[in-house]
């Protein structure tokens, strides 16, 4: 059941083409005053599909830095047993820290990951059960839910089938 493509950006000019889907929450954790969110969006830049991943943390306590570099990877474990690897394509990024009016520190870290050849078919046909992020500073695992209702915006998200529903938006 593919969704209609909903783009936040869709540009073609003399420099090239770029389109990106709207951000979609795939993970939320709200525990003891600490909040974490992970959003995906898919982009197509001059024919190259990428996965944009944005991490947002909110806390009044110390938050350790999390950085992406050229060696960072994102692993997706599929229900069919396969593991898909995506490679980080940007330079080093440790995000930015913003203090809000309520005294919370908000860290935003973004990464762009490139799909390996031959992985689209598996991602389009099998749900994703787990995501592992290997960053410069850490390796973390995230269990992806079949669906959850976000406390942030009261929307129901379906992380397991995100790629099945949206990958067609960035195919050539």
C-alpha atoms as a printed R data frame, in Angstrom:
    type eleno elety resid chain resno      x       y       z
1   ATOM     1    CA   UNK     A     1  0.000   0.000   0.000
2   ATOM     2    CA   UNK     A     2  2.164   2.823  -1.285
3   ATOM     3    CA   UNK     A     3  1.280   6.291  -0.130
4   ATOM     4    CA   UNK     A     4  0.882   9.282  -2.410
5   ATOM     5    CA   UNK     A     5  4.194  11.144  -2.513
6   ATOM     6    CA   UNK     A     6  4.117  14.237  -0.326
7   ATOM     7    CA   UNK     A     7  7.159  16.414  -1.075
8   ATOM     8    CA   UNK     A     8  8.458  19.254   1.074
9   ATOM     9    CA   UNK     A     9 10.808  20.261  -1.784
10  ATOM    10    CA   UNK     A    10 10.575  19.547  -5.527
11  ATOM    11    CA   UNK     A    11 12.897  21.704  -7.653
12  ATOM    12    CA   UNK     A    12 14.348  21.451 -11.137
13  ATOM    13    CA   UNK     A    13 16.643  24.188 -12.434
14  ATOM    14    CA   UNK     A    14 19.848  24.723 -14.406
15  ATOM    15    CA   UNK     A    15 21.912  23.299 -11.536
16  ATOM    16    CA   UNK     A    16 19.962  20.020 -11.328
17  ATOM    17    CA   UNK     A    17 16.974  18.413  -9.668
18  ATOM    18    CA   UNK     A    18 16.155  17.889  -6.011
19  ATOM    19    CA   UNK     A    19 13.078  16.559  -4.325
20  ATOM    20    CA   UNK     A    20 12.536  15.449  -0.741
21  ATOM    21    CA   UNK     A    21  9.576  13.904   1.026
22  ATOM    22    CA   UNK     A    22  8.143  15.487   4.160
23  ATOM    23    CA   UNK     A    23  9.706  14.377   7.439
24  ATOM    24    CA   UNK     A    24  8.136  11.310   9.024
25  ATOM    25    CA   UNK     A    25  8.598  10.284  12.664
26  ATOM    26    CA   UNK     A    26  9.892   6.748  13.016
27  ATOM    27    CA   UNK     A    27 10.875   6.744  16.688
28  ATOM    28    CA   UNK     A    28  9.774   8.540  19.838
29  ATOM    29    CA   UNK     A    29 10.852   8.090  23.439
30  ATOM    30    CA   UNK     A    30  9.632  10.190  26.337
31  ATOM    31    CA   UNK     A    31 11.071   9.062  29.659
32  ATOM    32    CA   UNK     A    32 11.847  10.923  32.909
33  ATOM    33    CA   UNK     A    33 11.773  14.364  31.279
34  ATOM    34    CA   UNK     A    34 14.081  13.320  28.438
35  ATOM    35    CA   UNK     A    35 12.604  13.196  24.949
36  ATOM    36    CA   UNK     A    36 14.050  11.691  21.782
37  ATOM    37    CA   UNK     A    37 12.648  11.768  18.274
38  ATOM    38    CA   UNK     A    38 13.944  10.367  14.995
39  ATOM    39    CA   UNK     A    39 12.576  11.532  11.656
40  ATOM    40    CA   UNK     A    40 13.156  10.167   8.146
41  ATOM    41    CA   UNK     A    41 12.740  11.862   4.821
42  ATOM    42    CA   UNK     A    42 13.723  10.533   1.418
43  ATOM    43    CA   UNK     A    43 15.511  12.723  -1.120
44  ATOM    44    CA   UNK     A    44 16.462  12.421  -4.766
45  ATOM    45    CA   UNK     A    45 19.373  14.642  -5.840
46  ATOM    46    CA   UNK     A    46 20.206  14.499  -9.554
47  ATOM    47    CA   UNK     A    47 19.134  10.846  -9.640
48  ATOM    48    CA   UNK     A    48 20.809   9.786  -6.366
49  ATOM    49    CA   UNK     A    49 18.323   8.600  -3.714
50  ATOM    50    CA   UNK     A    50 19.273   9.245  -0.079
51  ATOM    51    CA   UNK     A    51 17.738   8.846   3.349
52  ATOM    52    CA   UNK     A    52 17.841  11.964   5.513
53  ATOM    53    CA   UNK     A    53 17.771  11.137   9.219
54  ATOM    54    CA   UNK     A    54 17.189  13.770  11.883
55  ATOM    55    CA   UNK     A    55 17.677  13.129  15.608
56  ATOM    56    CA   UNK     A    56 16.135  15.527  18.103
57  ATOM    57    CA   UNK     A    57 16.834  15.233  21.839
58  ATOM    58    CA   UNK     A    58 15.291  17.405  24.550
59  ATOM    59    CA   UNK     A    59 16.568  17.342  28.105
60  ATOM    60    CA   UNK     A    60 17.384  19.509  31.104
61  ATOM    61    CA   UNK     A    61 20.262  17.147  31.897
62  ATOM    62    CA   UNK     A    62 23.636  16.676  30.212
63  ATOM    63    CA   UNK     A    63 23.405  15.140  26.729
64  ATOM    64    CA   UNK     A    64 26.442  13.445  25.285
65  ATOM    65    CA   UNK     A    65 27.466  14.515  21.809
66  ATOM    66    CA   UNK     A    66 26.544  12.286  18.922
67  ATOM    67    CA   UNK     A    67 28.419  12.897  15.680
68  ATOM    68    CA   UNK     A    68 28.269  11.559  12.156
69  ATOM    69    CA   UNK     A    69 31.392  11.277  10.033
70  ATOM    70    CA   UNK     A    70 32.376   9.636   6.747
71  ATOM    71    CA   UNK     A    71 32.576   6.214   8.461
72  ATOM    72    CA   UNK     A    72 29.075   6.372   9.989
73  ATOM    73    CA   UNK     A    73 26.569   3.755   8.872
74  ATOM    74    CA   UNK     A    74 22.890   3.010   9.276
75  ATOM    75    CA   UNK     A    75 21.823  -0.652   9.362
76  ATOM    76    CA   UNK     A    76 18.239  -1.786   8.845
77  ATOM    77    CA   UNK     A    77 17.226  -5.286   9.921
78  ATOM    78    CA   UNK     A    78 14.312  -6.520   7.840
79  ATOM    79    CA   UNK     A    79 11.619  -9.010   8.840
80  ATOM    80    CA   UNK     A    80 12.858 -11.283   6.021
81  ATOM    81    CA   UNK     A    81 16.201 -11.648   7.880
82  ATOM    82    CA   UNK     A    82 18.278  -9.426   5.588
83  ATOM    83    CA   UNK     A    83 20.341  -6.501   6.851
84  ATOM    84    CA   UNK     A    84 20.565  -3.400   4.665
85  ATOM    85    CA   UNK     A    85 23.513  -1.012   5.088
86  ATOM    86    CA   UNK     A    86 23.372   2.674   4.229
87  ATOM    87    CA   UNK     A    87 26.528   4.815   4.156
88  ATOM    88    CA   UNK     A    88 26.813   8.366   5.504
89  ATOM    89    CA   UNK     A    89 27.738  10.769   2.694
90  ATOM    90    CA   UNK     A    90 28.275  14.084   4.448
91  ATOM    91    CA   UNK     A    91 31.213  15.519   6.285
92  ATOM    92    CA   UNK     A    92 31.332  15.409  10.069
93  ATOM    93    CA   UNK     A    93 28.234  16.722  11.833
94  ATOM    94    CA   UNK     A    94 27.770  16.915  15.598
95  ATOM    95    CA   UNK     A    95 24.555  18.880  15.353
96  ATOM    96    CA   UNK     A    96 23.566  22.021  17.126
97  ATOM    97    CA   UNK     A    97 22.362  22.739  20.634
98  ATOM    98    CA   UNK     A    98 19.512  25.157  21.233
99  ATOM    99    CA   UNK     A    99 18.104  26.141  24.633
100 ATOM   100    CA   UNK     A   100 14.352  26.760  24.594
101 ATOM   101    CA   UNK     A   101 12.214  29.065  26.742
102 ATOM   102    CA   UNK     A   102 11.409  26.209  29.164
103 ATOM   103    CA   UNK     A   103 15.050  25.548  30.086
104 ATOM   104    CA   UNK     A   104 15.409  22.452  27.904
105 ATOM   105    CA   UNK     A   105 18.500  21.858  25.810
106 ATOM   106    CA   UNK     A   106 17.546  20.673  22.340
107 ATOM   107    CA   UNK     A   107 20.165  18.864  20.264
108 ATOM   108    CA   UNK     A   108 19.482  18.411  16.561
109 ATOM   109    CA   UNK     A   109 21.764  16.122  14.540
110 ATOM   110    CA   UNK     A   110 21.137  15.336  10.880
111 ATOM   111    CA   UNK     A   111 22.703  12.792   8.586
112 ATOM   112    CA   UNK     A   112 22.339  11.852   4.909
113 ATOM   113    CA   UNK     A   113 22.739   8.195   4.052
114 ATOM   114    CA   UNK     A   114 23.184   6.629   0.642
115 ATOM   115    CA   UNK     A   115 21.434   3.401  -0.371
116 ATOM   116    CA   UNK     A   116 23.639   0.583  -1.643
117 ATOM   117    CA   UNK     A   117 22.882  -0.892  -5.061
118 ATOM   118    CA   UNK     A   118 20.274  -3.635  -5.057
119 ATOM   119    CA   UNK     A   119 18.682  -2.819  -1.680
120 ATOM   120    CA   UNK     A   120 15.493  -1.111  -2.908
121 ATOM   121    CA   UNK     A   121 13.624  -4.332  -3.723
122 ATOM   122    CA   UNK     A   122 14.090  -5.767  -0.223
123 ATOM   123    CA   UNK     A   123 13.128  -2.461   1.402
124 ATOM   124    CA   UNK     A   124 10.006  -2.229  -0.763
125 ATOM   125    CA   UNK     A   125  8.815  -5.729   0.157
126 ATOM   126    CA   UNK     A   126  9.809  -6.340   3.791
127 ATOM   127    CA   UNK     A   127  9.040  -4.378   6.984
128 ATOM   128    CA   UNK     A   128 11.978  -3.041   9.040
129 ATOM   129    CA   UNK     A   129 12.139  -4.359  12.602
130 ATOM   130    CA   UNK     A   130 15.313  -2.676  13.880
131 ATOM   131    CA   UNK     A   131 17.664   0.182  13.045
132 ATOM   132    CA   UNK     A   132 21.286   0.406  14.200
133 ATOM   133    CA   UNK     A   133 23.176   3.677  13.900
134 ATOM   134    CA   UNK     A   134 26.964   3.572  14.006
135 ATOM   135    CA   UNK     A   135 28.175   7.111  14.568
136 ATOM   136    CA   UNK     A   136 31.602   8.527  15.293
137 ATOM   137    CA   UNK     A   137 30.903   8.427  19.028
138 ATOM   138    CA   UNK     A   138 28.529   5.494  19.578
139 ATOM   139    CA   UNK     A   139 26.475   2.596  18.226
140 ATOM   140    CA   UNK     A   140 22.794   2.550  19.139
141 ATOM   141    CA   UNK     A   141 19.925   0.195  18.345
142 ATOM   142    CA   UNK     A   142 16.314   1.228  17.888
143 ATOM   143    CA   UNK     A   143 13.382  -1.190  17.725
144 ATOM   144    CA   UNK     A   144 10.894   0.089  15.150
145 ATOM   145    CA   UNK     A   145  7.219  -0.231  16.035
146 ATOM   146    CA   UNK     A   146  4.522  -1.519  13.754
147 ATOM   147    CA   UNK     A   147  2.687   1.670  14.684
148 ATOM   148    CA   UNK     A   148  2.543   4.221  17.487
149 ATOM   149    CA   UNK     A   149  0.593   7.358  18.297
150 ATOM   150    CA   UNK     A   150  3.010  10.205  18.878
151 ATOM   151    CA   UNK     A   151  2.772  12.194  22.097
152 ATOM   152    CA   UNK     A   152  4.266  15.158  20.202
153 ATOM   153    CA   UNK     A   153  1.563  15.609  17.541
154 ATOM   154    CA   UNK     A   154 -1.068  12.861  18.192
155 ATOM   155    CA   UNK     A   155 -0.457  11.382  14.726
156 ATOM   156    CA   UNK     A   156 -0.305   7.611  14.193
157 ATOM   157    CA   UNK     A   157  2.989   6.591  12.531
158 ATOM   158    CA   UNK     A   158  3.918   3.232  10.967
159 ATOM   159    CA   UNK     A   159  7.738   3.030  11.079
160 ATOM   160    CA   UNK     A   160  8.062  -0.665  10.121
161 ATOM   161    CA   UNK     A   161  6.578  -0.065   6.670
162 ATOM   162    CA   UNK     A   162  8.003   3.424   5.977
163 ATOM   163    CA   UNK     A   163 10.145   2.246   3.056
164 ATOM   164    CA   UNK     A   164  7.421  -0.013   1.641
165 ATOM   165    CA   UNK     A   165  5.077   2.989   1.536
166 ATOM   166    CA   UNK     A   166  7.505   5.711   0.426
167 ATOM   167    CA   UNK     A   167 10.538   4.418  -1.538
168 ATOM   168    CA   UNK     A   168  8.698   4.781  -4.857
169 ATOM   169    CA   UNK     A   169  8.852   8.568  -4.287
170 ATOM   170    CA   UNK     A   170 12.618   8.659  -4.978
171 ATOM   171    CA   UNK     A   171 12.978   6.040  -7.698
172 ATOM   172    CA   UNK     A   172 14.266   7.163 -11.066
